Short mmCIF file of C-alpha atoms in Angstrom, two decimals:
data_model
loop_
_atom_site.label_atom_id
_atom_site.label_comp_id
_atom_site.label_asym_id
_atom_site.label_seq_id
_atom_site.Cartn_x
_atom_site.Cartn_y
_atom_site.Cartn_z
CA MET A 700 171.31 96.72 106.33
CA ARG A 701 169.20 94.32 104.21
CA LEU A 702 169.44 91.03 105.37
CA ALA A 703 167.00 87.54 105.11
CA ARG A 704 168.10 84.02 106.90
CA TRP A 705 166.41 81.14 107.47
CA LYS A 706 166.68 80.64 111.29
CA SER A 707 168.86 77.28 112.10
CA VAL A 708 168.38 75.00 115.91
CA ALA A 709 169.85 71.99 116.44
CA GLY A 710 169.41 68.53 116.56
CA ALA A 711 166.72 66.23 114.38
CA CYS A 712 164.40 69.49 114.16
CA PHE A 713 166.84 71.95 111.89
CA LEU A 714 164.34 71.29 108.71
CA ALA A 715 160.79 71.29 111.11
CA ALA A 716 161.38 74.77 112.56
CA LEU A 717 163.41 76.03 109.58
CA LEU A 718 159.73 75.75 108.11
CA SER A 719 158.05 77.81 110.83
CA VAL A 720 160.09 80.41 110.66
CA PRO A 721 159.87 82.38 107.30
CA ALA A 722 162.85 84.53 106.23
CA TRP A 723 162.99 88.38 106.96
CA SER A 724 165.10 91.26 106.52
CA ASP A 725 166.21 94.12 109.25
CA THR A 726 164.82 96.88 107.11
CA ASP A 727 162.46 95.40 104.17
CA ASN A 728 160.01 92.18 103.27
CA ARG A 729 163.01 90.50 101.12
CA GLN A 730 163.18 87.52 100.98
CA ALA A 731 164.54 84.24 99.80
CA VAL A 732 162.48 81.71 99.56
CA PRO A 733 163.08 78.21 97.33
CA GLY A 734 162.80 80.19 94.16
CA THR A 735 163.85 83.63 94.20
CA LEU A 736 165.56 85.31 91.54
CA ASN A 737 169.56 85.97 92.79
CA TYR A 738 170.56 87.03 89.73
CA VAL A 739 169.42 87.95 85.57
CA GLU A 740 170.85 89.01 82.35
CA GLY A 741 168.96 89.59 79.19
CA GLN A 742 165.97 89.18 77.80
CA ALA A 743 163.67 86.17 80.94
CA SER A 744 160.64 86.46 82.21
CA ILE A 745 158.17 85.22 84.63
CA GLY A 746 154.69 84.73 83.03
CA ASP A 747 153.74 87.79 82.20
CA GLN A 748 156.49 89.50 84.33
CA ALA A 749 160.19 90.50 82.48
CA LEU A 750 162.75 90.12 84.55
CA ASP A 751 165.29 93.07 85.14
CA SER A 752 167.77 94.18 87.86
CA LYS A 753 165.13 95.57 90.11
CA ALA A 754 163.13 91.86 90.10
CA ILE A 755 167.17 90.38 92.03
CA GLY A 756 165.89 89.39 95.29
CA GLU A 757 162.31 90.17 94.80
CA ALA A 758 160.68 88.55 92.02
CA GLU A 759 159.46 84.34 93.33
CA LEU A 760 158.72 81.44 90.81
CA GLY A 761 156.03 80.12 92.59
CA ASN A 762 154.59 76.62 92.30
CA GLY A 763 153.27 76.23 88.74
CA GLN A 764 155.15 79.59 87.43
CA VAL A 765 157.16 79.19 84.69
CA LEU A 766 160.69 80.98 84.61
CA GLU A 767 161.64 81.55 80.27
CA THR A 768 164.52 83.08 78.65
CA LYS A 769 165.35 84.06 75.58
CA ASN A 770 168.29 85.48 75.02
CA GLY A 771 169.68 85.84 77.98
CA LYS A 772 170.62 83.35 81.71
CA ALA A 773 168.51 83.41 85.23
CA GLU A 774 169.38 82.24 88.44
CA ILE A 775 167.11 81.16 91.50
CA LEU A 776 167.56 80.02 95.19
CA LEU A 777 165.61 76.47 95.40
CA THR A 778 167.01 75.33 99.08
CA PRO A 779 169.58 77.06 100.95
CA GLY A 780 172.88 76.36 99.79
CA VAL A 781 171.79 75.05 96.10
CA TYR A 782 171.65 77.39 93.32
CA LEU A 783 169.91 76.24 89.60
CA ARG A 784 170.73 77.86 86.60
CA LEU A 785 169.48 78.53 83.71
CA GLY A 786 170.60 78.79 79.94
CA SER A 787 169.46 81.07 76.88
CA ASN A 788 166.65 79.51 75.31
CA SER A 789 165.41 77.52 78.44
CA SER A 790 162.55 76.97 80.26
CA ALA A 791 161.33 75.32 84.00
CA LYS A 792 158.78 75.02 85.71
CA MET A 793 158.80 75.58 89.38
CA VAL A 794 156.96 72.00 90.46
CA SER A 795 156.85 72.42 94.51
CA ASN A 796 159.06 75.12 96.38
CA SER A 797 158.32 72.95 99.51
CA LEU A 798 162.29 73.06 101.67
CA THR A 799 161.86 69.94 102.26
CA ASN A 800 160.48 68.36 99.12
CA THR A 801 161.52 70.44 96.38
CA GLU A 802 160.97 70.20 92.89
CA VAL A 803 161.62 71.92 89.93
CA MET A 804 160.73 70.47 85.77
CA VAL A 805 163.37 71.35 83.20
CA ASN A 806 160.69 71.92 80.23
CA SER A 807 163.46 72.88 77.10
CA GLY A 808 166.84 74.10 76.76
CA GLU A 809 169.93 73.10 79.92
CA ALA A 810 169.56 73.89 83.39
CA MET A 811 172.37 73.81 85.67
CA LEU A 812 172.10 72.77 89.65
CA GLU A 813 175.24 74.00 91.78
CA VAL A 814 174.74 71.87 95.23
CA ASP A 815 177.11 73.57 97.72
CA GLU A 816 174.95 72.12 100.77
CA LEU A 817 172.21 69.08 101.40
CA TYR A 818 170.55 67.77 104.68
CA LYS A 819 169.42 64.22 104.60
CA GLU A 820 166.05 65.59 105.30
CA ASN A 821 165.92 67.49 101.79
CA ASN A 822 164.76 65.37 98.84
CA LEU A 823 166.07 67.74 95.99
CA ARG A 824 164.96 66.19 92.64
CA ILE A 825 165.15 68.06 89.02
CA SER A 826 163.09 66.64 86.49
CA GLN A 827 162.76 67.12 82.22
CA PRO A 828 160.70 64.83 79.58
CA GLY A 829 161.84 61.66 80.06
CA ALA A 830 163.85 61.86 83.38
CA ASP A 831 163.28 62.51 87.20
CA THR A 832 166.43 62.88 88.82
CA ARG A 833 167.14 62.96 92.38
CA ILE A 834 169.93 64.51 93.96
CA VAL A 835 171.99 62.63 97.07
CA LYS A 836 174.82 64.61 97.03
CA THR A 837 176.87 67.84 96.79
CA GLY A 838 178.11 68.59 93.16
CA LEU A 839 177.31 69.64 90.20
CA TYR A 840 175.05 68.90 87.64
CA ASP A 841 173.45 69.53 83.95
CA PHE A 842 170.14 69.10 82.99
CA ASP A 843 169.86 69.23 79.59
CA ALA A 844 166.14 68.81 78.10
CA GLY A 845 167.39 69.46 74.48
CA ASN A 846 169.67 67.11 73.82
CA GLN A 847 167.94 65.02 75.90
CA ALA A 848 170.92 63.85 78.81
CA VAL A 849 171.73 63.72 82.37
CA ARG A 850 175.13 65.18 83.23
CA VAL A 851 177.10 64.80 87.33
CA PHE A 852 180.09 66.75 86.90
CA ASP A 853 180.82 66.30 90.37
CA GLY A 854 178.62 64.58 93.01
CA LYS A 855 175.62 61.40 92.86
CA ALA A 856 172.24 61.30 91.60
CA VAL A 857 169.85 58.57 91.07
CA VAL A 858 167.84 58.58 87.82
CA ALA A 859 164.54 57.93 86.74
CA ALA A 860 163.70 57.02 83.51
CA ASN A 861 162.59 54.00 81.04
CA ASP A 862 160.78 52.43 83.52
CA HIS A 863 164.54 51.80 85.13
CA GLU A 864 166.77 53.58 87.90
CA THR A 865 170.45 54.82 86.81
CA THR A 866 172.65 55.89 89.40
CA LEU A 867 175.09 59.00 87.93
CA LYS A 868 178.58 59.68 89.25
CA LYS A 869 181.00 62.38 88.53
CA ASN A 870 182.31 62.43 85.17
CA ARG A 871 178.97 60.44 83.50
CA GLU A 872 175.96 60.81 82.39
CA LEU A 873 172.76 59.31 80.57
CA ALA A 874 171.48 59.88 77.13
CA LEU A 875 167.66 59.67 77.49
CA ASN A 876 166.76 58.85 73.78
CA ASN A 877 169.00 55.73 74.40
CA THR A 878 166.46 52.41 74.63
CA ASP A 879 170.18 51.17 76.38
CA VAL A 880 169.63 53.15 79.56
CA LYS A 881 173.24 52.86 81.18
CA ALA A 882 175.73 55.56 82.26
CA THR A 883 178.75 56.23 80.47
CA GLU A 884 181.78 58.38 80.91
CA PHE A 885 182.10 61.66 78.74
CA ASN A 886 184.53 64.25 77.70
CA LYS A 887 184.57 66.88 80.66
CA LYS A 888 187.32 69.06 79.28
CA ALA A 889 185.43 69.45 76.16
CA VAL A 890 182.10 70.56 77.82
CA THR A 891 183.93 72.85 80.19
CA GLN A 892 185.90 74.24 77.14
CA SER A 893 182.12 74.76 75.48
CA ASP A 894 179.52 74.96 77.30
CA ASP A 895 178.87 77.84 77.61
CA LEU A 896 175.97 77.33 80.76
CA TYR A 897 178.52 75.85 82.50
CA ARG A 898 181.15 78.97 82.05
CA TRP A 899 178.83 81.06 83.47
CA SER A 900 177.87 79.46 85.98
CA SER A 901 181.79 79.19 87.16
CA LEU A 902 181.57 82.41 87.13
CA ARG A 903 178.24 83.39 88.49
CA SER A 904 180.11 80.97 91.98
CA GLN A 905 183.14 82.90 92.16
CA TYR A 906 180.76 86.02 92.84
CA LEU A 907 178.91 84.90 95.00
CA SER A 908 182.22 83.41 96.45
CA GLU A 909 183.23 86.68 97.01
CA ALA A 910 179.88 88.16 98.48
CA ASN A 911 180.24 85.18 100.59
CA VAL A 912 183.46 86.48 102.11
CA ASN A 913 182.19 90.52 102.23
CA THR A 914 178.95 88.91 103.65
CA ALA A 915 181.29 86.95 106.75
CA GLN A 916 182.72 90.15 107.60
CA MET A 917 179.74 91.55 108.66
CA TYR A 918 178.65 88.28 111.03
CA PHE A 919 182.35 88.33 112.49
CA ALA A 920 182.54 90.68 115.72
CA ASN A 921 185.31 90.38 118.66
CA GLY A 922 186.64 86.92 118.12
CA TRP A 923 182.87 85.73 117.39
CA TYR A 924 179.84 85.36 115.68
CA GLY A 925 178.60 89.13 115.36
CA PRO A 926 174.96 91.62 115.64
CA GLY A 927 172.79 89.82 113.42
CA TRP A 928 173.85 86.20 112.21
CA TRP A 929 170.96 83.12 112.65
CA GLY A 930 173.22 80.38 111.20
CA PRO A 931 173.67 78.72 108.30
CA GLY A 932 171.36 79.95 105.09
CA TRP A 933 170.88 82.62 102.42
CA TYR A 934 171.99 86.29 103.65
CA TRP A 935 171.53 89.13 101.18
CA ASN A 936 174.14 91.41 100.50
CA PRO A 937 173.52 94.74 99.16
CA TRP A 938 176.62 95.73 97.78
CA PHE A 939 175.83 92.42 95.22
CA ALA A 940 172.77 92.80 94.68
CA GLY A 941 171.71 88.86 95.65
CA PHE A 942 171.73 86.86 98.34
CA THR A 943 175.16 84.68 99.07
CA PHE A 944 175.13 81.62 101.46
CA LEU A 945 176.84 81.41 104.65
CA PRO A 946 177.84 78.11 106.26
CA GLY A 947 177.56 77.83 110.29
CA ASN A 948 180.49 77.28 111.12
CA GLY A 949 184.21 76.44 109.00
CA PHE A 950 184.12 76.57 105.33
CA PHE A 951 183.87 74.65 102.31
CA TYR A 952 184.66 75.02 98.06
CA SER A 953 182.24 74.97 95.60
CA PRO A 954 182.12 72.74 92.35
CA PHE A 955 184.13 75.03 90.92
CA GLY A 956 186.83 75.78 93.31
CA TRP A 957 185.85 78.98 94.98
CA GLY A 958 185.47 79.23 98.94
CA PHE A 959 182.61 80.04 101.05
CA TYR A 960 182.89 80.99 104.75
CA SER A 961 181.52 81.17 108.28
CA PRO A 962 181.87 84.84 109.78
CA LEU A 963 184.33 82.77 112.31
CA VAL A 964 186.96 81.57 109.53
CA VAL A 965 186.79 84.91 107.09
CA GLY A 966 187.98 86.80 110.52
CA ARG A 967 190.80 84.50 111.70
CA GLY A 968 192.09 83.39 108.30
CA PRO A 969 195.11 82.85 107.44
CA ALA A 970 194.26 78.44 107.05
CA VAL A 971 196.59 75.87 105.67
CA ILE A 972 194.12 74.80 102.85
CA GLY A 973 195.16 71.51 100.86
CA GLY A 974 198.72 71.89 101.85
CA GLY A 975 199.10 74.90 101.02
CA PHE A 976 199.38 78.10 103.04
CA HIS A 977 196.86 80.96 102.15
CA HIS A 978 196.84 84.07 103.45
CA PHE A 979 193.66 85.79 103.50
CA ASP A 980 193.28 89.79 103.13
CA GLY A 981 190.06 89.93 103.13
CA ALA A 982 189.32 91.00 99.61
CA ARG A 983 189.73 87.34 97.90
CA PRO A 984 188.82 83.98 98.62
CA MET A 985 191.60 81.67 100.72
CA ALA A 986 190.00 79.46 98.20
CA ILE A 987 191.16 79.89 94.64
CA GLY A 988 188.85 78.10 92.02
CA HIS A 989 190.34 75.42 89.86
CA GLY A 990 187.46 73.39 88.62
CA PHE A 991 187.91 70.05 89.69
CA ASN A 992 191.20 69.31 90.39
CA ASN A 993 190.73 70.06 94.09
CA ASN A 994 187.73 67.44 94.89
CA ALA A 995 185.16 69.76 94.89
CA VAL A 996 183.29 69.95 97.27
CA THR A 997 185.67 69.46 99.67
CA ALA A 998 184.55 70.66 103.51
CA MET A 999 185.99 71.71 106.98
CA ARG A 1000 183.17 71.41 109.68
CA GLY A 1001 182.48 70.45 112.97
CA ASP A 1002 181.41 66.99 113.55
CA PRO A 1003 178.80 65.15 116.42
CA SER A 1004 181.93 64.92 118.76
CA GLY A 1005 183.33 68.51 119.04
CA MET A 1006 186.62 66.94 117.77
CA GLY A 1007 187.12 69.39 114.99
CA GLY A 1008 185.74 66.86 112.09
CA PHE A 1009 188.37 68.38 109.08
CA ARG A 1010 187.72 66.71 105.48
CA GLY A 1011 190.15 67.50 102.41
CA GLY A 1012 192.99 67.90 104.68
CA GLU A 1013 192.73 71.09 105.52
CA MET A 1014 193.00 72.47 108.66
CA PRO A 1015 193.06 75.69 110.29
CA THR A 1016 196.05 77.12 111.90
CA ARG A 1017 195.09 79.58 114.27
CA GLY A 1018 192.52 81.31 116.32
CA VAL A 1019 189.97 78.22 115.98
CA PRO A 1020 188.88 76.28 119.62
CA SER A 1021 189.68 73.15 119.69
CA GLY A 1022 186.59 71.47 120.17
CA GLY A 1023 185.83 73.18 116.74
CA PHE A 1024 183.65 76.02 115.64
CA HIS A 1025 180.98 76.87 117.64
CA GLY A 1026 178.33 79.77 118.33
CA GLY A 1027 175.45 81.08 117.90
CA GLY A 1028 173.48 79.46 120.58
CA PHE A 1029 174.85 75.99 119.13
CA HIS A 1030 177.07 73.94 118.08
CA SER A 1031 178.72 71.86 116.06
CA GLY A 1032 176.08 68.71 116.14
CA GLY A 1033 173.03 70.59 115.16
CA MET A 1034 171.66 69.94 111.32
CA GLY A 1035 173.38 72.40 109.03
CA MET A 1036 176.43 72.53 110.00
CA HIS A 1037 178.50 69.70 108.52
CA ARG A 1038 177.37 67.13 106.17
#
């Protein structure tokens, strides 16, 4: 089975150790690093390299290289738990693929950023003509270079434009072609119904959630983490032909409302989620997507005190230790296990 993962260690040294331990796989050299191609359809290329299904998990957008689409779309991985999706007739340049300093420049067209996990050590920025955006919280972000706008569906970002910094929060956008630098509210319903990249990103998030459940099952054995588990990170799933993200413990919802689970949660369902009882049958995620109606991204993670640390009203119903989730040689106080 092909597998790639970043090692996780406890404490404040998490990302430092991460940098010194490259991703690797059991049977081949497939790796997951910032810039790795995770999905492509239609016409897309990196420089002179045309991208197809065989390039998934193999092709990487290196520093200075440009990912370009014609009549097609592409998805690349950035830091663990972060996906950048490029719409049709768009291009993006990798400025820095460092785990602690990650920057992509959207040169033309539209790009959407799904941020399901973000550590305090991450410096994640998306720039475009006329603006530089620093991502502060998990959520969903849209960068429209063609219409000169930055949009936040959910989360928080700081946009530097026209010698001014503007903080954007949920359902707010910034028009870069307006001299009056001011965040305004946008019609979310209209955008979600008309924006092709938004609908495609939602579908991709659903597929990745299904791949997460399937992958998490591989690393649950005898009531604990199974062989090959190294903690939170990207894991290759050969049946879904791509990488998906596995959290270190607990679970969270993506901005589209799809569930992502650690091996322990998958093995120990059912769970009470948002006040409702959801059976987990091993085939469909416990959390069903409802867009932004469920306050995505919500999560249930361990906390430094070891008392569970539940968020968003979710509580497990059985099979969960009273001290929260532990395993893999590290505990809930470790970096990467909770926000």
